[in-house]
């Protein structure tokens, strides 16, 4: 028997209300803030991710799904959404439009991680990106938008962690003092961090190992090493957030797991925190588009994982709207009635009334069981006599009351129900 590959899963019909709820809230949020939808391919040139997400990151080093197609091109399943958005921005000349260009996407991302609750090899992201503007008001707006999204879903108690990691002018100086801090204590570093010391010192701050965490607590803070422009920008972000009443916690250890960030970085944590709990993360990536061959183009964005959102909605027993159910289940008794039932079902659908046609020549009892299981509001029952008199029995499946009505009137009656 085949099974879904490890770390992937099917989303069965009973799970779909959660997914539709989150997707609808995401789309209506983006309408509110003026973001337009963008759909991107599921695979890209592998270099798109290695160049932007960064060679020293877990995503690029350990987690990408890379393959060669039949003509030898090296492709990768989408590992995240930001680099593909920037690729599309450049490819379609969106820099010629009035800036900033605001785009959003919902779709799968693939990372070869060790699967556990909240961490999968195929997960789904809702992300939004504002490209072509450096103003800190936009960083604050993106953070406000992330907050409003979780609030609109009914997730209470989310918190914002915020930091600034500077720009290409001030970060090298910070990385030097940071690396020195760790180098002086190198004996107590975990093997991964020993490698990070030379390859990606910023990631030292993010290590979960107990002794590395201890070192992170006393490590120099990036915000103390910002150049005047980055300082001003960070103050701006905080000021605009305060102006709209968004509370946040400054977190000097927050660095994010992708290399393209500059200045603002932030993460959203749920009420109940734990290993794989971060609901979403984002920040500014002012150099990414230039890395891809474009002109210097500041940008900022955010992405959240749908699986983690749904996990939290379930934990909080949130009310989720049901998906629309069929209106009518059309049952029949005998071959003549079967043809008539098929015709009625077809007419109902023509009139935009959702209808399920019985099949398999089951007993009436069996058909009524099927009608109940389908969640239909009404059953239409046709026997020999109904066919002859051009009537149909209309049964309300909740109250179990029924009446005989003319076949010709049934669509109009159901439409008004
Ligand atoms: P990220 O933090 O790598 O950022 O992923 C965003 C969110 O996707 C995470 O906070 C988490 O909720 C979810 N996620 C990531 N990996 C997994 C996984 N293996 N299983 C389940 N959920 C996962 C980015 O990808 C950036 N592109 C975000 C961004 C947008 N930055 C600027 N714009």
XYZ file of C-alpha atoms and ligand atoms in Angstrom:
450
model
C 0.000 0.000 0.000
C 1.274 3.451 -0.869
C 1.242 6.137 1.788
C 1.706 9.900 1.522
C 5.470 10.573 1.756
C 6.843 11.131 5.277
C 6.208 14.684 6.441
C 3.318 15.238 4.010
C -0.397 14.676 4.506
C -3.762 14.715 2.783
C -6.283 17.346 3.771
C -9.484 15.327 4.067
C -12.952 16.871 3.613
C -13.563 17.149 7.380
C -10.382 19.252 7.695
C -11.258 21.556 4.805
C -13.363 24.074 6.817
C -10.189 25.074 8.712
C -8.253 25.573 5.504
C -11.008 27.529 3.755
C -11.454 29.694 6.869
C -7.744 30.604 6.954
C -7.549 31.151 3.180
C -10.632 33.386 3.168
C -9.370 35.475 6.084
C -6.016 35.811 4.308
C -7.626 36.987 1.073
C -9.924 39.474 2.810
C -7.007 40.845 4.866
C -5.059 41.429 1.637
C -8.032 43.222 0.103
C -8.157 45.481 3.179
C -4.492 46.428 2.831
C -4.342 46.611 -0.959
C -2.279 43.490 -1.678
C -2.869 41.603 -4.936
C -2.656 37.839 -5.420
C 0.304 36.244 -7.159
C 0.571 32.566 -8.109
C 4.019 31.125 -8.688
C 5.376 27.810 -9.952
C 5.941 25.027 -7.460
C 9.542 24.646 -8.620
C 12.169 27.209 -9.507
C 15.789 27.354 -10.575
C 17.621 25.973 -7.511
C 20.023 28.938 -7.586
C 17.140 31.280 -6.787
C 17.083 29.892 -3.238
C 20.783 29.138 -2.742
C 21.736 32.688 -3.674
C 19.108 34.457 -1.574
C 18.190 32.274 1.402
C 21.932 31.745 1.818
C 24.470 28.961 1.656
C 25.041 28.878 5.404
C 21.364 28.306 6.263
C 19.699 25.023 7.238
C 17.213 25.450 4.393
C 19.903 25.517 1.705
C 22.385 23.168 3.371
C 20.061 20.416 4.487
C 16.463 20.925 3.492
C 16.012 21.752 -0.193
C 14.374 19.309 -2.554
C 16.735 19.651 -5.521
C 16.498 17.655 -8.729
C 17.653 17.782 -12.314
C 15.044 17.794 -15.043
C 15.482 15.810 -18.240
C 17.516 18.572 -19.844
C 19.893 18.770 -16.889
C 18.552 21.986 -15.341
C 18.927 22.070 -11.595
C 15.547 22.868 -10.090
C 14.258 23.040 -6.529
C 10.790 22.630 -5.081
C 9.741 25.982 -3.636
C 11.466 26.265 -0.244
C 9.847 29.614 0.607
C 7.904 32.359 -1.153
C 9.906 35.579 -0.900
C 12.653 34.831 -3.433
C 10.102 33.629 -6.058
C 8.066 36.837 -5.559
C 11.221 38.887 -6.177
C 12.037 36.761 -9.227
C 8.545 37.450 -10.610
C 8.865 41.178 -9.770
C 12.019 41.355 -11.888
C 10.887 39.005 -14.648
C 7.671 40.926 -15.314
C 9.126 44.415 -14.900
C 6.882 45.177 -11.906
C 9.501 47.776 -10.903
C 8.003 49.918 -13.695
C 4.715 50.166 -11.788
C 4.051 52.713 -9.056
C 5.979 51.531 -5.986
C 5.514 49.879 -3.603
C 4.095 46.823 -5.370
C 2.094 44.774 -2.865
C 1.614 41.066 -3.518
C 0.417 38.008 -1.607
C 0.468 34.249 -2.110
C -0.868 31.089 -0.533
C 0.736 27.792 -1.411
C 2.955 24.888 -0.466
C 6.623 25.045 0.476
C 8.972 22.078 0.759
C 11.736 21.510 3.284
C 13.379 18.216 4.126
C 13.038 18.555 7.897
C 12.557 16.007 10.674
C 8.753 15.770 10.809
C 6.974 16.453 14.101
C 3.864 18.338 15.245
C 3.914 21.682 13.433
C 6.877 20.751 11.239
C 6.385 19.005 7.916
C 8.237 18.356 4.685
C 5.413 19.958 2.728
C 3.791 22.851 4.524
C 1.674 25.759 3.306
C 2.460 29.431 3.621
C 0.409 32.583 3.395
C 2.813 35.414 2.684
C 2.640 39.053 1.679
C 5.387 41.257 0.348
C 5.664 45.025 -0.275
C 8.400 45.751 -2.808
C 10.046 49.043 -3.739
C 9.778 51.122 -0.558
C 12.132 51.634 2.407
C 9.816 53.704 4.628
C 9.565 52.190 8.153
C 5.827 52.881 8.063
C 5.609 49.893 5.727
C 7.453 47.601 8.162
C 4.984 48.661 10.845
C 2.055 48.135 8.484
C 3.246 44.617 7.619
C 3.516 43.802 11.344
C 0.087 45.324 12.009
C -1.299 43.291 9.125
C 0.163 40.071 10.576
C -1.462 40.893 13.948
C -4.810 41.697 12.358
C -4.690 38.404 10.459
C -4.345 36.310 13.624
C -6.953 38.405 15.387
C -9.420 37.974 12.498
C -8.934 34.204 12.742
C -9.929 34.330 16.404
C -6.456 33.391 17.674
C -5.943 35.224 20.905
C -2.750 35.910 22.828
C -0.271 36.118 19.942
C 2.849 38.165 20.619
C 5.319 39.980 18.375
C 9.063 39.616 18.796
C 10.989 42.410 17.098
C 14.627 43.166 16.333
C 16.804 45.048 13.841
C 19.873 43.308 12.432
C 21.201 46.354 10.571
C 22.337 46.711 6.995
C 25.370 45.779 4.930
C 27.179 48.851 6.291
C 26.758 48.266 10.011
C 26.303 44.515 10.236
C 29.923 43.470 9.505
C 31.095 45.441 12.571
C 28.446 43.761 14.720
C 29.284 40.288 13.387
C 32.900 40.848 14.359
C 32.096 41.568 18.020
C 29.510 38.795 18.068
C 31.991 36.238 16.707
C 34.565 37.417 19.246
C 32.081 36.907 22.094
C 31.505 33.312 21.005
C 35.119 32.590 20.019
C 36.201 33.379 23.584
C 33.832 30.627 24.736
C 34.269 28.280 21.763
C 34.924 25.204 23.927
C 31.351 25.225 25.197
C 29.760 25.596 21.740
C 27.795 22.763 20.131
C 29.344 21.288 16.927
C 26.848 23.158 14.693
C 27.736 26.474 16.322
C 31.457 25.834 15.992
C 30.839 25.748 12.228
C 28.558 28.818 12.423
C 31.308 30.803 14.120
C 33.097 31.263 10.822
C 30.307 30.674 8.309
C 27.247 32.421 9.723
C 27.848 34.010 13.166
C 24.397 35.653 13.287
C 22.801 32.207 13.500
C 24.736 31.540 16.734
C 22.073 33.574 18.517
C 19.344 31.223 17.360
C 20.798 27.918 18.609
C 18.503 25.901 20.875
C 21.349 24.085 22.646
C 21.377 24.937 26.398
C 25.002 26.057 26.677
C 24.798 28.073 23.422
C 21.632 29.736 24.717
C 23.471 30.778 27.840
C 26.095 32.466 25.677
C 23.400 34.164 23.624
C 21.936 35.765 26.755
C 25.127 37.754 27.343
C 25.982 38.274 23.657
C 26.316 41.796 22.215
C 23.027 43.130 20.805
C 22.706 44.019 17.116
C 20.604 47.057 18.029
C 23.620 48.529 19.872
C 25.680 48.421 16.672
C 23.245 49.956 14.169
C 24.455 52.780 11.932
C 22.555 56.095 12.342
C 20.241 55.340 9.368
C 19.349 51.881 10.684
C 18.833 53.308 14.169
C 16.455 55.923 12.811
C 14.633 53.291 10.781
C 14.229 50.980 13.784
C 12.927 53.864 15.917
C 10.506 54.672 13.104
C 9.144 51.120 13.007
C 8.614 51.121 16.771
C 7.013 54.564 16.716
C 4.501 53.616 14.003
C 3.654 50.385 15.816
C 3.005 52.321 19.018
C 0.855 54.788 17.066
C -1.511 51.984 16.016
C -1.435 50.256 19.405
C 0.504 47.152 18.379
C 2.519 45.876 21.304
C 5.793 44.070 20.720
C 8.725 42.698 22.637
C 12.247 43.627 21.619
C 14.166 40.381 21.283
C 17.884 40.806 20.757
C 18.338 37.148 19.940
C 15.867 37.178 17.047
C 17.784 36.738 13.784
C 15.557 34.496 11.556
C 16.724 31.446 9.627
C 17.163 33.034 6.186
C 20.130 35.171 5.187
C 18.419 37.830 3.107
C 17.122 39.986 5.959
C 18.271 43.546 6.618
C 17.112 45.882 9.390
C 13.671 44.816 10.691
C 13.089 41.172 11.619
C 10.053 39.928 13.504
C 8.227 36.760 14.496
C 4.743 36.001 15.731
C 4.460 33.576 18.631
C 1.222 31.907 19.706
C -0.167 31.901 23.248
C 1.081 28.367 23.837
C 4.727 28.349 22.903
C 6.859 25.302 22.320
C 9.370 23.632 20.006
C 7.820 24.318 16.607
C 5.425 27.024 17.620
C 6.318 30.165 15.632
C 3.229 31.075 13.647
C 4.990 33.318 11.199
C 7.966 35.492 10.556
C 9.192 38.211 8.314
C 11.175 41.352 7.926
C 12.955 43.640 5.541
C 15.165 42.349 2.740
C 16.543 45.461 1.040
C 19.367 43.657 -0.833
C 17.531 40.593 -2.138
C 16.360 42.013 -5.472
C 19.837 43.366 -6.185
C 21.256 39.894 -5.447
C 18.980 38.607 -8.208
C 20.349 41.129 -10.699
C 17.855 43.978 -10.210
C 18.471 47.568 -9.140
C 18.678 48.203 -5.386
C 15.054 47.755 -4.280
C 14.005 47.870 -0.626
C 11.256 45.448 0.399
C 9.532 43.986 3.430
C 7.200 41.047 4.006
C 5.844 38.277 6.171
C 4.774 34.644 5.880
C 2.817 32.373 8.190
C 2.462 28.586 8.192
C -1.106 27.390 7.710
C -0.573 24.069 9.504
C 0.622 25.837 12.661
C -2.286 28.286 12.519
C -4.762 25.410 12.268
C -3.025 23.537 15.097
C -3.545 26.616 17.294
C -7.158 27.113 16.169
C -7.825 23.531 17.283
C -5.964 24.017 20.570
C -8.103 27.063 21.319
C -11.331 25.307 20.221
C -12.038 28.214 17.890
C -15.357 28.395 16.066
C -14.846 27.580 12.404
C -17.578 28.323 9.849
C -18.963 25.189 8.222
C -18.651 24.745 4.486
C -21.931 24.986 2.537
C -23.796 21.686 2.466
C -25.935 20.296 -0.375
C -29.559 21.445 -0.380
C -31.232 18.347 -1.755
C -30.696 14.606 -1.875
C -32.748 13.050 -4.678
C -33.926 9.517 -3.824
C -35.892 7.140 -6.085
C -37.680 3.813 -6.009
C -37.705 1.820 -9.228
C -36.187 2.291 -12.701
C -38.786 4.787 -13.997
C -38.359 7.031 -10.964
C -34.597 6.767 -11.316
C -34.727 8.489 -14.728
C -37.043 11.192 -13.361
C -34.784 11.645 -10.286
C -31.785 12.116 -12.562
C -33.735 14.785 -14.498
C -34.736 16.632 -11.305
C -31.192 16.599 -9.938
C -29.987 18.022 -13.233
C -32.667 20.771 -13.218
C -31.851 21.728 -9.632
C -28.173 22.178 -10.455
C -29.141 24.241 -13.500
C -31.001 26.479 -11.047
C -27.788 26.673 -8.885
C -29.264 24.418 -6.184
C -26.700 21.903 -4.907
C -28.134 18.409 -5.280
C -26.927 14.849 -4.768
C -28.404 12.096 -6.888
C -28.840 8.721 -5.193
C -27.231 5.742 -6.893
C -26.903 1.995 -6.531
C -30.631 1.155 -6.302
C -30.536 1.019 -2.476
C -33.597 0.581 -0.257
C -35.357 3.811 0.780
C -33.898 3.352 4.276
C -30.397 3.050 2.811
C -30.947 6.152 0.684
C -32.159 8.164 3.682
C -29.047 7.132 5.622
C -26.973 8.386 2.700
C -29.034 11.610 2.594
C -28.331 12.245 6.304
C -24.626 11.502 5.875
C -24.428 13.994 2.997
C -25.615 16.776 5.300
C -28.374 17.739 2.832
C -31.217 19.876 4.150
C -33.941 18.086 2.161
C -34.609 14.742 0.551
C -36.716 14.542 -2.613
C -38.303 11.112 -2.885
C -39.704 9.780 -6.125
C -41.650 6.519 -6.508
C -43.830 5.108 -9.284
C -46.850 7.040 -8.011
C -45.022 10.369 -7.876
C -43.794 9.880 -11.432
C -47.353 9.212 -12.562
C -48.849 12.226 -10.740
C -45.864 14.539 -11.562
C -45.281 15.095 -7.842
C -42.398 14.538 -5.448
C -42.202 13.965 -1.703
C -40.176 16.764 -0.114
C -38.784 15.737 3.274
C -37.122 18.172 5.664
C -34.203 16.102 6.977
C -33.953 18.046 10.240
C -37.609 18.107 11.322
C -38.461 14.891 9.418
C -41.681 16.593 8.252
C -42.668 15.917 4.683
C -45.176 17.060 2.079
C -46.045 16.166 -1.495
C -45.360 18.978 -3.935
C -45.655 19.344 -7.733
C -42.437 18.473 -9.542
C -42.693 21.725 -11.492
C -42.565 23.810 -8.276
C -39.765 22.064 -6.420
C -36.821 24.156 -7.702
C -38.614 27.433 -6.865
C -39.531 26.115 -3.412
C -35.967 25.019 -2.647
C -34.550 28.252 -3.963
C -36.585 30.215 -1.427
C -35.611 27.924 1.508
P 10.072 31.114 7.560
O 10.160 31.578 8.970
O 11.110 30.181 7.083
O 10.044 32.428 6.673
O 8.661 30.455 7.308
C 7.466 31.162 7.587
C 6.534 30.305 8.422
O 6.250 29.074 7.728
C 7.096 29.831 9.765
O 6.946 30.810 10.758
C 6.221 28.618 10.049
O 4.960 29.003 10.563
C 6.016 28.039 8.663
N 6.943 26.930 8.422
C 8.222 27.003 8.029
N 8.750 25.769 7.892
C 7.774 24.899 8.229
C 7.675 23.466 8.284
N 8.685 22.689 7.962
N 6.491 22.909 8.652
C 5.432 23.690 8.971
N 5.465 25.034 8.927
C 6.617 25.641 8.570
C 9.966 32.440 5.324
O 9.775 31.464 4.660
C 10.061 33.830 4.757
N 9.896 33.732 3.291
C 9.026 34.764 5.360
C 9.074 36.148 4.779
C 8.204 36.675 3.894
N 9.996 37.048 5.029
C 9.726 38.140 4.310
N 8.648 37.901 3.615
